[in-house]
Coordinates of C-alpha atoms in Angstrom, one line a residue:
M17 CA 117.7 53.9 123.2
G18 CA 115.0 56.4 121.8
Q19 CA 112.2 55.0 123.8
G20 CA 112.2 58.1 126.0
A21 CA 111.7 60.5 123.2
S22 CA 108.4 62.0 124.4
S23 CA 108.9 65.3 122.5
E24 CA 110.5 66.4 119.1
Q25 CA 113.3 68.1 120.8
G26 CA 114.1 65.1 122.9
A27 CA 114.0 62.8 119.8
R28 CA 116.3 64.9 117.9
N29 CA 119.0 64.6 120.6
V30 CA 119.3 61.0 119.7
S31 CA 121.5 60.8 116.5
T32 CA 120.2 59.0 113.4
E33 CA 123.3 56.7 113.5
Q34 CA 122.5 55.5 117.1
L35 CA 119.0 54.7 116.0
S36 CA 120.1 53.0 112.9
Y37 CA 122.5 50.8 115.0
E38 CA 119.8 50.0 117.5
L39 CA 117.4 49.0 114.7
A40 CA 120.0 46.6 113.5
L41 CA 120.4 45.1 117.0
R42 CA 116.6 44.7 117.3
F43 CA 116.4 43.0 113.9
A44 CA 119.2 40.5 115.0
K45 CA 117.2 39.5 118.0
K46 CA 113.7 39.4 116.5
C47 CA 114.2 38.4 112.9
F48 CA 116.9 35.7 113.2
T49 CA 117.8 32.6 115.3
P50 CA 121.0 32.5 117.3
L51 CA 122.4 30.0 114.7
E52 CA 121.5 32.2 111.8
I53 CA 123.2 35.1 113.4
T54 CA 126.3 32.9 114.1
H55 CA 126.5 32.0 110.4
F56 CA 125.9 35.6 109.4
K57 CA 128.7 36.9 111.6
D58 CA 131.1 34.3 110.3
V59 CA 130.4 35.1 106.7
F60 CA 130.8 38.8 107.3
R61 CA 134.1 38.5 109.2
T62 CA 135.6 36.0 106.8
L63 CA 135.2 38.2 103.8
A64 CA 135.3 41.7 105.2
D65 CA 138.1 44.3 104.5
D66 CA 139.6 46.2 107.4
Q67 CA 140.7 49.8 107.4
D68 CA 141.7 51.4 110.6
G69 CA 139.6 48.8 112.6
I70 CA 136.5 49.5 110.4
H71 CA 135.3 46.1 108.9
Y72 CA 133.3 46.5 105.6
W73 CA 132.4 44.8 102.4
K74 CA 133.4 46.2 99.0
E75 CA 131.4 45.8 95.8
E76 CA 133.7 43.1 94.5
T77 CA 133.2 41.1 97.7
L78 CA 129.5 41.3 97.6
C79 CA 129.3 40.3 94.0
R80 CA 131.7 37.4 94.3
F81 CA 129.9 36.1 97.4
L82 CA 126.5 36.2 95.7
V83 CA 128.1 34.7 92.6
I84 CA 126.4 37.4 90.4
P85 CA 127.4 36.6 86.8
D86 CA 129.7 39.3 85.3
V87 CA 128.2 38.7 81.8
L88 CA 125.1 40.2 82.9
G89 CA 126.5 43.3 84.4
P90 CA 124.2 43.9 87.3
G91 CA 127.0 44.1 90.1
P92 CA 127.2 47.8 90.4
V93 CA 123.3 48.0 90.4
V94 CA 123.0 45.5 93.2
Y95 CA 125.7 47.2 95.2
Q96 CA 123.8 50.5 94.8
M97 CA 120.6 48.9 96.1
T98 CA 122.6 47.4 99.2
T99 CA 124.3 50.7 100.1
Y100 CA 120.9 52.4 100.1
L101 CA 119.1 49.7 102.1
G102 CA 122.0 49.7 104.5
A103 CA 121.0 53.2 105.7
F104 CA 117.4 52.0 106.3
P105 CA 115.4 53.8 107.7
F106 CA 117.3 57.0 107.2
P107 CA 117.7 57.9 103.5
S108 CA 120.0 60.8 104.4
L109 CA 122.6 58.3 105.6
A110 CA 122.8 56.7 102.2
P111 CA 125.0 55.6 100.5
S112 CA 126.1 53.6 103.6
I113 CA 129.4 51.7 104.2
L114 CA 128.5 48.0 104.2
T115 CA 129.4 47.4 107.9
V116 CA 127.9 44.3 109.7
E117 CA 124.9 46.4 110.9
A118 CA 124.2 47.8 107.5
L119 CA 124.6 44.4 105.8
L120 CA 122.2 42.8 108.4
K121 CA 119.5 45.4 107.6
V122 CA 120.1 44.6 103.8
V123 CA 119.4 40.9 104.5
V124 CA 116.3 41.8 106.6
V125 CA 114.8 43.8 103.8
M126 CA 115.8 41.6 100.9
T127 CA 114.4 38.4 102.6
E128 CA 111.4 40.3 104.0
R129 CA 112.2 39.0 107.5
Y130 CA 111.0 42.4 108.8
E131 CA 107.5 41.2 108.4
K132 CA 108.1 39.5 111.8
V133 CA 108.2 42.9 113.7
L134 CA 107.1 45.6 111.2
K135 CA 103.5 44.7 110.8
K136 CA 102.7 48.0 109.2
G137 CA 105.3 47.7 106.5
K138 CA 104.5 44.4 104.9
A139 CA 103.4 45.7 101.5
D140 CA 106.0 48.5 101.2
R141 CA 109.1 46.8 100.2
N142 CA 108.6 47.6 96.4
K143 CA 108.7 51.3 97.4
L144 CA 111.9 51.0 99.2
L145 CA 113.4 48.8 96.4
F146 CA 112.4 51.7 93.8
R147 CA 114.2 54.2 96.1
S148 CA 117.3 52.0 96.1
L149 CA 117.4 51.9 92.3
A150 CA 116.2 55.5 91.4
V151 CA 118.3 58.6 90.9
F152 CA 117.4 62.2 90.8
D153 CA 119.5 63.4 87.9
R154 CA 118.9 64.9 84.5
R155 CA 121.9 63.2 83.1
M156 CA 120.4 59.7 84.3
S157 CA 123.6 58.3 85.3
S158 CA 123.7 54.5 85.1
V159 CA 125.2 53.8 88.6
H160 CA 126.1 56.0 91.5
E161 CA 129.6 56.6 92.4
K162 CA 131.2 54.5 95.1
P163 CA 131.3 55.9 98.6
P164 CA 134.3 58.3 99.0
K165 CA 137.3 56.9 100.6
E166 CA 137.3 59.5 103.2
A167 CA 133.9 58.2 104.3
L168 CA 135.7 55.2 105.9
E169 CA 137.9 57.5 107.9
S170 CA 135.0 59.4 109.3
L171 CA 133.6 56.2 110.9
K172 CA 134.3 55.5 114.5
F173 CA 133.4 52.3 116.2
E174 CA 132.6 51.0 119.7
G175 CA 133.2 47.5 120.8
S176 CA 129.9 45.5 121.4
G177 CA 131.6 42.4 122.6
S178 CA 130.7 40.3 119.7
S179 CA 132.8 41.9 116.8
E180 CA 129.9 44.0 115.5
V181 CA 131.0 47.5 114.2
A182 CA 128.8 50.3 115.6
V183 CA 128.4 53.3 113.3
E184 CA 128.6 56.3 115.6
G185 CA 130.3 59.0 113.5
T186 CA 128.6 61.9 112.0
R187 CA 127.9 61.7 108.2
S188 CA 126.3 65.1 107.6
H189 CA 129.1 65.8 105.0
E190 CA 128.2 62.7 102.9
A191 CA 126.4 63.4 99.7
G192 CA 123.9 60.6 99.9
F193 CA 121.8 59.3 97.0
P194 CA 120.6 61.6 94.4
I195 CA 117.1 60.6 95.2
D196 CA 117.5 62.0 98.7
E197 CA 119.0 65.4 97.8
P198 CA 116.8 68.3 98.9
G199 CA 114.1 69.2 96.4
S200 CA 112.6 72.6 95.6
D201 CA 108.9 71.5 95.3
V202 CA 107.4 72.1 98.8
E203 CA 103.8 72.0 97.7
E204 CA 103.6 68.2 97.2
E205 CA 102.0 66.1 99.9
E206 CA 104.3 64.3 102.4
D207 CA 105.9 61.2 100.9
D208 CA 106.3 59.1 104.1
D209 CA 107.8 55.7 103.6
E210 CA 105.4 53.4 105.5
L211 CA 108.1 50.7 106.0
A212 CA 110.5 53.2 107.5
L213 CA 107.7 54.6 109.7
A214 CA 107.0 51.2 111.0
A215 CA 110.7 50.7 111.8
L216 CA 110.9 54.0 113.7
D217 CA 107.6 53.2 115.3
F218 CA 109.3 50.1 116.5
L219 CA 112.0 52.2 118.0
D220 CA 109.6 54.9 119.4
A221 CA 111.4 57.5 117.3
N222 CA 109.0 58.8 114.7
E223 CA 110.0 62.5 115.4
V224 CA 113.6 61.9 114.4
F225 CA 112.3 60.2 111.2
K226 CA 110.2 63.3 110.4
Y227 CA 113.2 65.5 111.0
D228 CA 115.3 63.4 108.7
Q229 CA 112.6 63.5 106.1
H230 CA 113.0 67.2 105.6
T231 CA 116.1 66.4 103.4
D232 CA 114.3 63.6 101.5
T233 CA 113.4 64.4 97.8
K234 CA 109.9 63.4 96.8
I235 CA 109.9 60.1 95.3
H236 CA 107.9 61.1 92.3
H237 CA 110.7 63.3 91.1
A238 CA 113.0 60.3 90.7
Q239 CA 113.6 57.8 88.0
I240 CA 115.2 54.3 87.5
P241 CA 117.7 54.5 84.6
V242 CA 116.4 52.1 81.8
D243 CA 119.9 50.5 81.4
N244 CA 120.2 49.8 85.1
F245 CA 116.8 48.2 85.3
R246 CA 117.5 46.1 82.1
R247 CA 120.7 44.7 83.9
L248 CA 118.6 44.0 87.0
L249 CA 115.8 42.2 85.0
M250 CA 118.2 40.0 83.4
L251 CA 119.6 38.9 86.8
L252 CA 116.1 38.5 88.2
L253 CA 115.1 36.3 85.3
V254 CA 118.2 34.0 86.1
I255 CA 117.6 33.8 89.8
A256 CA 113.8 33.3 89.5
P257 CA 114.0 29.5 90.2
L258 CA 116.7 29.9 93.0
D259 CA 116.2 28.2 96.3
A260 CA 117.8 29.3 99.6
Q261 CA 120.7 26.9 99.4
D262 CA 121.1 26.7 95.6
N263 CA 124.3 27.9 94.1
L264 CA 123.8 30.7 91.6
A265 CA 126.7 29.3 89.7
R266 CA 124.6 26.3 88.6
Y267 CA 122.3 28.5 86.6
A268 CA 125.1 30.9 85.5
E269 CA 126.7 28.0 83.7
S270 CA 123.8 28.0 81.2
L271 CA 124.3 31.5 80.1
T272 CA 125.3 30.9 76.6
E273 CA 125.1 33.5 73.8
R274 CA 121.7 32.0 72.9
R275 CA 120.5 32.2 76.4
L276 CA 121.7 35.7 76.8
A277 CA 119.8 36.9 73.5
G278 CA 116.7 35.3 75.0
L279 CA 117.2 37.1 78.3
R280 CA 117.7 40.5 76.5
R281 CA 114.5 39.9 74.5
V282 CA 112.4 39.1 77.5
A283 CA 113.8 41.9 79.5
D284 CA 113.0 44.4 76.7
S285 CA 109.5 43.1 76.6
I286 CA 109.1 43.9 80.3
L287 CA 110.9 47.2 80.0
W288 CA 108.4 48.3 77.4
S289 CA 105.5 47.8 79.7
F290 CA 106.9 50.8 81.6
T291 CA 106.8 53.0 78.3
P292 CA 110.4 53.9 78.3
E293 CA 109.9 55.2 74.7
E294 CA 108.4 58.3 76.4
N295 CA 110.8 58.7 79.3
A296 CA 114.5 58.4 79.9
G297 CA 113.8 56.3 83.0
I298 CA 111.0 54.6 84.9
F299 CA 109.0 56.8 87.2
Y300 CA 107.5 55.7 90.5
S301 CA 103.9 56.1 89.1
S302 CA 104.3 53.6 86.4
F303 CA 106.5 51.4 88.7
N304 CA 103.7 51.3 91.3
T305 CA 101.1 50.8 88.9
I306 CA 102.6 47.9 86.8
I307 CA 104.4 45.8 89.4
P308 CA 101.4 44.8 91.5
V309 CA 99.3 43.8 88.4
S310 CA 101.8 42.5 85.9
L311 CA 104.8 41.7 87.9
P312 CA 103.8 40.9 91.5
Y313 CA 106.5 38.3 92.0
I314 CA 109.4 39.9 90.2
F315 CA 111.6 40.5 93.2
D316 CA 110.9 37.0 94.8
G317 CA 114.3 35.8 93.6
L318 CA 116.1 38.2 95.9
N319 CA 114.8 36.4 98.9
P320 CA 116.8 33.2 98.4
L321 CA 119.8 35.0 97.0
F322 CA 120.3 37.0 100.1
E323 CA 119.5 34.0 102.4
H324 CA 123.0 32.9 101.3
F325 CA 124.3 35.1 104.1
L326 CA 122.8 32.7 106.6
F327 CA 124.8 29.7 105.6
S328 CA 128.5 29.8 106.3
K329 CA 130.7 27.1 104.7
N330 CA 133.2 27.6 107.8
I331 CA 130.7 26.2 110.3
D332 CA 130.4 22.4 110.4
L333 CA 127.8 21.5 113.0
S334 CA 128.9 17.9 113.0
R335 CA 132.4 18.9 114.3
R336 CA 132.1 21.1 117.4
K337 CA 135.6 20.3 118.7
G338 CA 139.0 20.0 117.3
S339 CA 138.1 22.1 114.2
S340 CA 140.7 24.4 112.8
S341 CA 140.5 28.1 113.6
S342 CA 143.0 29.3 111.1
T343 CA 142.2 32.6 109.3
Q344 CA 140.3 32.1 106.1
A345 CA 141.2 34.0 103.0
L346 CA 140.1 37.6 102.7
H347 CA 138.4 37.1 99.6
P348 CA 135.9 34.2 98.8
P349 CA 137.0 31.6 96.4
A350 CA 134.9 30.7 93.5
Q351 CA 132.0 28.5 94.6
P352 CA 132.4 25.0 93.0
V353 CA 129.4 23.5 91.3
P354 CA 128.2 20.4 93.0
D355 CA 128.4 17.2 91.1
T356 CA 124.9 16.3 91.9
P357 CA 122.9 17.2 88.9
L358 CA 119.8 19.3 89.2
E359 CA 116.4 18.2 88.2
P360 CA 115.7 20.3 85.0
L361 CA 113.5 23.2 85.5
L362 CA 111.7 22.3 82.2
A363 CA 111.6 18.8 81.1
T364 CA 111.5 19.8 77.5
E365 CA 111.5 23.1 75.8
G366 CA 108.9 24.0 73.2
E367 CA 108.8 26.4 70.3
I368 CA 107.6 29.2 72.6
L369 CA 108.3 28.2 76.1
D370 CA 112.1 28.1 77.1
L371 CA 113.8 28.9 80.4
N372 CA 113.6 32.6 80.0
V373 CA 109.8 32.6 79.1
L374 CA 109.4 30.3 82.1
S375 CA 111.0 32.9 84.4
Q376 CA 109.0 35.6 82.7
L377 CA 105.8 33.6 83.7
S378 CA 107.1 33.3 87.3
F379 CA 106.9 37.1 87.6
F380 CA 103.1 36.8 87.9
M381 CA 102.5 33.2 88.5
K382 CA 104.0 31.4 91.6
G383 CA 107.1 29.7 90.8
G384 CA 106.0 26.7 92.7
T385 CA 103.4 25.9 90.2
L386 CA 105.9 26.2 87.2
F387 CA 109.5 25.3 87.9
R388 CA 109.8 21.4 87.5
R389 CA 106.0 21.2 87.4
L390 CA 105.2 21.9 83.6
R391 CA 104.5 19.3 81.1
L392 CA 103.9 19.9 77.4
L393 CA 100.4 18.5 76.6
Y394 CA 99.9 19.9 73.1
S395 CA 102.2 21.5 70.4
G396 CA 100.7 22.4 67.1
G397 CA 104.1 21.7 65.4
D398 CA 104.0 18.1 66.6
A399 CA 100.2 17.1 66.9
G400 CA 98.9 19.2 64.1
F401 CA 96.9 22.5 64.1
S402 CA 93.4 21.3 64.6
I403 CA 90.6 21.4 67.2
G404 CA 90.4 17.7 67.3
S405 CA 94.0 17.1 68.0
F406 CA 94.1 19.9 70.6
E407 CA 91.0 18.2 72.3
Q408 CA 92.7 14.7 72.3
K409 CA 95.8 15.9 73.8
V410 CA 94.5 18.5 76.4
F411 CA 91.0 17.4 77.6
N412 CA 92.0 14.7 80.0
W413 CA 94.4 16.9 82.0
R414 CA 92.7 17.5 85.3
A415 CA 94.9 20.3 86.7
P416 CA 95.7 23.9 85.7
S417 CA 97.2 24.6 82.4
V418 CA 98.9 27.4 80.4
L419 CA 98.1 28.1 76.8
L420 CA 100.8 30.0 74.8
V421 CA 100.3 31.4 71.2
A422 CA 102.9 33.0 69.0
G423 CA 102.5 34.5 65.6
T424 CA 103.1 37.4 63.1
R425 CA 100.8 40.4 62.7
L426 CA 98.6 40.3 59.5
P427 CA 98.8 43.3 57.3
S428 CA 96.0 45.7 57.0
P429 CA 94.1 45.1 54.5
P430 CA 94.7 41.5 54.3
D431 CA 96.6 40.4 51.1
G432 CA 95.9 36.6 50.9
G433 CA 92.9 34.4 50.4
R434 CA 93.0 32.8 53.8
E435 CA 93.7 36.1 55.5
R436 CA 90.7 37.8 53.8
A437 CA 88.5 34.9 54.7
F438 CA 89.5 35.2 58.3
A439 CA 88.8 38.9 58.3
D440 CA 85.5 38.4 56.8
T441 CA 84.5 36.4 60.0
L442 CA 85.5 39.4 62.2
P443 CA 83.8 42.8 62.7
P444 CA 85.5 45.5 60.7
K445 CA 88.8 46.5 62.2
R446 CA 88.4 49.9 64.0
F447 CA 91.5 49.9 66.2
P448 CA 95.2 50.2 65.1
D449 CA 97.8 47.5 65.8
G450 CA 99.3 47.3 69.3
A451 CA 102.7 48.8 70.2
S452 CA 105.8 46.9 68.5
G453 CA 108.4 47.7 71.2
N454 CA 111.8 46.7 70.1
N455 CA 110.3 44.0 67.8
K456 CA 110.1 45.3 64.3
A457 CA 109.2 41.9 62.7
G458 CA 105.5 41.9 64.0
R459 CA 105.9 39.0 66.2
V460 CA 103.5 38.6 69.1
V461 CA 103.0 36.2 72.0
F462 CA 99.8 35.9 74.0
G463 CA 98.7 33.3 76.6
A464 CA 96.2 32.4 79.2
Y465 CA 96.2 30.5 82.5
L466 CA 93.2 28.2 83.1
N467 CA 92.8 26.8 86.7
V468 CA 90.1 24.4 85.6
P469 CA 90.2 21.4 83.3
W470 CA 89.3 22.0 79.6
K471 CA 85.9 21.0 78.3
Q472 CA 83.4 21.5 75.5
T473 CA 81.4 24.6 76.3
Y474 CA 78.1 25.1 74.5
K475 CA 75.9 27.8 76.1
G476 CA 78.2 28.7 79.0
A477 CA 81.9 29.3 79.6
M478 CA 84.6 27.8 81.7
G479 CA 87.2 29.2 84.1
D480 CA 86.9 31.2 87.3
S481 CA 88.2 34.4 88.9
S482 CA 91.8 33.0 88.8
T483 CA 91.9 32.9 85.0
L484 CA 94.5 35.1 83.6
L485 CA 95.0 36.6 80.1
F486 CA 98.4 38.0 79.3
Q487 CA 100.8 39.3 76.6
L488 CA 104.5 38.3 76.7
E489 CA 105.8 39.9 73.5
P490 CA 106.6 42.5 72.2
I491 CA 105.2 44.1 75.6
H492 CA 104.7 42.3 78.9
E493 CA 101.3 42.8 80.2
V494 CA 98.8 40.8 82.4
F495 CA 95.1 41.3 82.2
R496 CA 93.4 40.4 85.5
P497 CA 89.9 38.9 85.5
S498 CA 86.9 40.9 86.2
T499 CA 83.7 40.0 88.1
V500 CA 81.5 42.0 85.7
N501 CA 81.4 39.2 83.2
T502 CA 82.4 35.6 83.7
D503 CA 82.9 34.6 79.9
Y504 CA 86.5 33.6 80.8
A505 CA 87.1 30.9 78.3
T506 CA 85.2 28.9 75.8
F507 CA 86.0 25.7 73.5
T508 CA 83.7 24.8 70.7
K509 CA 84.1 23.7 67.2
S510 CA 84.1 27.3 66.1
G511 CA 87.4 27.8 68.0
I512 CA 89.0 28.9 71.3
T513 CA 88.3 32.1 73.0
F514 CA 89.2 34.0 76.2
G515 CA 87.1 36.9 77.3
S516 CA 84.4 36.5 74.6
P517 CA 80.8 35.2 74.9
P518 CA 80.1 31.7 73.6
P519 CA 79.5 31.6 69.8
R520 CA 75.9 31.4 68.7
P521 CA 75.1 27.9 67.3
K522 CA 73.3 29.3 64.3
P523 CA 73.1 32.7 62.6
V524 CA 70.1 34.7 64.0
S525 CA 68.1 36.5 61.2
G526 CA 68.7 40.2 61.5
L527 CA 71.9 39.9 63.5
S528 CA 75.5 40.2 62.3
S529 CA 77.1 36.8 61.3
H530 CA 80.5 38.1 62.5
I531 CA 82.1 36.5 65.6
T532 CA 81.5 38.5 68.7
L533 CA 84.7 39.6 70.4
G534 CA 84.9 40.7 74.0
P535 CA 86.5 44.1 75.0
I536 CA 89.6 42.3 76.3
S537 CA 89.7 39.1 74.5
L538 CA 91.9 36.6 72.7
M539 CA 90.3 34.4 69.9
L540 CA 91.8 31.4 67.9
D541 CA 89.8 30.5 64.9
E542 CA 88.4 26.9 64.1
S543 CA 91.4 26.0 62.0
L544 CA 94.0 27.3 64.6
E545 CA 95.5 29.2 61.6
H546 CA 94.7 32.7 62.8
G547 CA 94.1 34.7 66.0
V548 CA 93.1 38.0 67.3
F549 CA 93.7 39.9 70.4
T550 CA 91.3 42.9 71.1
H551 CA 92.0 45.6 73.6
D552 CA 88.8 47.9 73.8
T553 CA 89.0 50.3 76.8
S554 CA 85.3 50.7 76.9
G555 CA 85.0 48.1 79.7
G556 CA 82.4 45.5 80.6
G557 CA 84.4 42.6 79.7
S558 CA 85.8 39.5 81.5
F559 CA 89.2 41.1 81.9
H560 CA 90.4 44.4 83.0
P561 CA 92.2 46.5 80.5
S562 CA 95.8 47.5 80.4
Q563 CA 97.3 49.6 83.2
S564 CA 99.7 51.3 81.0
R565 CA 98.2 51.4 77.5
K566 CA 95.1 53.6 77.9
Y567 CA 94.1 53.3 74.3
D568 CA 92.3 50.8 72.1
W569 CA 94.2 48.4 69.8
Q570 CA 93.8 45.1 68.1
D571 CA 96.3 42.6 66.8
R572 CA 95.3 40.1 64.1
F573 CA 98.0 37.5 63.5
E574 CA 98.8 34.3 61.7
I575 CA 99.5 31.5 64.3
E576 CA 102.9 30.1 64.0
S577 CA 103.2 28.1 67.3
L578 CA 100.6 26.9 69.8
E579 CA 101.3 25.1 72.9
V580 CA 99.6 24.0 76.1
W581 CA 101.5 23.1 79.2
G582 CA 100.1 21.3 82.1
C583 CA 100.9 22.5 85.7
G584 CA 101.3 19.4 87.6
G585 CA 103.5 16.4 88.6
D586 CA 103.5 12.6 88.2
E587 CA 100.1 12.2 89.9
E588 CA 98.4 14.4 87.4
A589 CA 100.1 12.8 84.5
E590 CA 99.0 9.3 85.8
K591 CA 95.4 10.5 86.0
Q592 CA 95.7 11.7 82.4
R593 CA 97.1 8.3 81.2
E594 CA 94.3 6.5 83.0
A595 CA 91.6 8.6 81.4
L596 CA 93.2 8.0 78.1
K597 CA 93.2 4.2 78.5
W598 CA 89.5 4.3 79.6
E599 CA 88.6 6.1 76.5
E600 CA 90.5 3.7 74.4
R601 CA 88.7 0.7 75.9
E602 CA 85.3 2.4 75.4
A603 CA 86.1 3.0 71.8
M604 CA 87.2 -0.7 71.3
A605 CA 84.0 -1.8 73.1
R606 CA 81.9 0.3 70.7
R607 CA 83.6 -1.1 67.6
S608 CA 83.0 -4.8 68.8
V609 CA 79.4 -4.5 69.3
K610 CA 77.6 -7.7 68.3
F611 CA 74.5 -7.2 66.2
G612 CA 71.4 -9.3 66.0
K613 CA 69.7 -10.9 63.0
D614 CA 68.4 -7.4 61.9
V615 CA 71.9 -5.7 61.5
E616 CA 70.5 -2.4 60.0
A617 CA 67.9 -1.9 62.6
D618 CA 70.5 -2.5 65.4
R619 CA 72.9 -0.1 63.8
A620 CA 70.2 2.6 63.5
L621 CA 69.3 2.2 67.1
L622 CA 73.0 2.5 68.2
E623 CA 73.4 5.6 65.9
M624 CA 70.4 7.2 67.5
A625 CA 72.1 6.8 70.9
G626 CA 75.1 8.4 69.6
L627 CA 77.3 5.2 70.1
L628 CA 78.0 4.7 66.4
G629 CA 78.3 6.9 63.4
N630 CA 79.4 10.5 63.6
H631 CA 76.2 12.1 65.1
G632 CA 77.8 13.0 68.4
A633 CA 81.1 14.2 67.3
S634 CA 82.3 17.8 67.8
G635 CA 85.4 19.8 68.2
G636 CA 86.5 20.0 64.5
S637 CA 88.5 17.5 62.5
I638 CA 90.6 14.7 64.0

């Protein structure tokens, strides 16, 4: 159907409803196995409502099936997204009724299975998700109204022999989504949706899509209401560790008041990266700028969540015959939480890293390297704030690691002796403090991801092009590595730096004695008492500047918590234990060296070789 559309007039004779239905059939054949389609049909039929022969899902049914926690309040937002995606690739048909064809297209988009057939649209799902969340309304309504009841009556269906409902009725009278209402600005360039174009190219029906696009409002006129996105963010944080067959109820059980407060704090930090203080909503320009850089994996949790549609509890493959065919209840029962305990996502929580921050990290670092894979190597509160204890705990870890530091901004000018001494080691402060977001107490959290083992750096630096520098609070931001400069990280007795050149061993006559700070850099002093994060947009550093804050700023802070987490499993932990044991044996051997008759001469010789005494020590106090 639609394959013979060789001209614009011929293509327009094919209704968008017919093409939408045919696309669903193509998806069913190309993107799923026969077994998965069997499970999907059973899930849909078991829970669908029926009105005049039209089978469809209501918002309540969708939310109960996905076990979306009511306390987070994202149900209406998720339903809004699905009713928009169900009309894919024709925005004028939205909001769609969640029939079996519409829901199938939702699952295809949410699980990214369209990549099997729509090669051109691989990187365009974020744009489609923005459309599904956005509104074009000055009042910035939180959620759209539910499809009118009379819309159901306008639907007609034709039997397909497999209980699918075909949408053939005309919906020209439906209001559609606010983002898709006609706009008055005709001078903007065409805003073709690449994913939708790929779908219509798959059907040989591009001309119909172009005709339908005449009613499509330009995406740059729309906004996502901040409250809607906050509720969705909290859900995305909860489902970030979800696997395809995991029950969301397992994670929902942990939503205590303390956990909810943490979720809101993290969600607000992410929201502020879209600068909502300037706008009533989130525009596509900021959405499209920030998501790829600072939140590339933010929507990954939707994939396993919607994979649940492909697992029916009614189908038992071990009992092909004699199974009961009695009709199931119309509404899904509450899914029981299995008795088998889950392996904890985080073996132990730190002063900074908890489950909420762990999910926040997974928005820009692959969850496979984080969930159930992090081990606390060093905590300043336990091991002491010193370079020596940091080195002892961290240096033998031969896998990637994450450093997190939290503190409180220092006043300007400093009002204490230690603060003034720290300020004297730095160049004069030329930039104001960074934005505070919703945090009025001055708390800041920064961090770095290092893909190589830690080591002493003298003339050079460590790290590679996968090193990351980031801020988690009060504003979420990731600073990607640059290839202009490779001073990614240094560790010396003078402190720890990211994005700054290695410190000079001795002051050079005529040069400033101040520490040299990189344009985009994080520095922790030698006592691990104070730190400074610099954001200088002049460029030329090891990390790229902010994509949203196009101004210079600097945060000087007193360190309250410092943690290093190793990314690895039992194998990496065993290697660290073996390295520590080897060092202990070597230390014992040095202490038990037998001297000859001339003890003083032997001792002097060993000291010259660096085996005794304190001549070869470095890295601060121990």
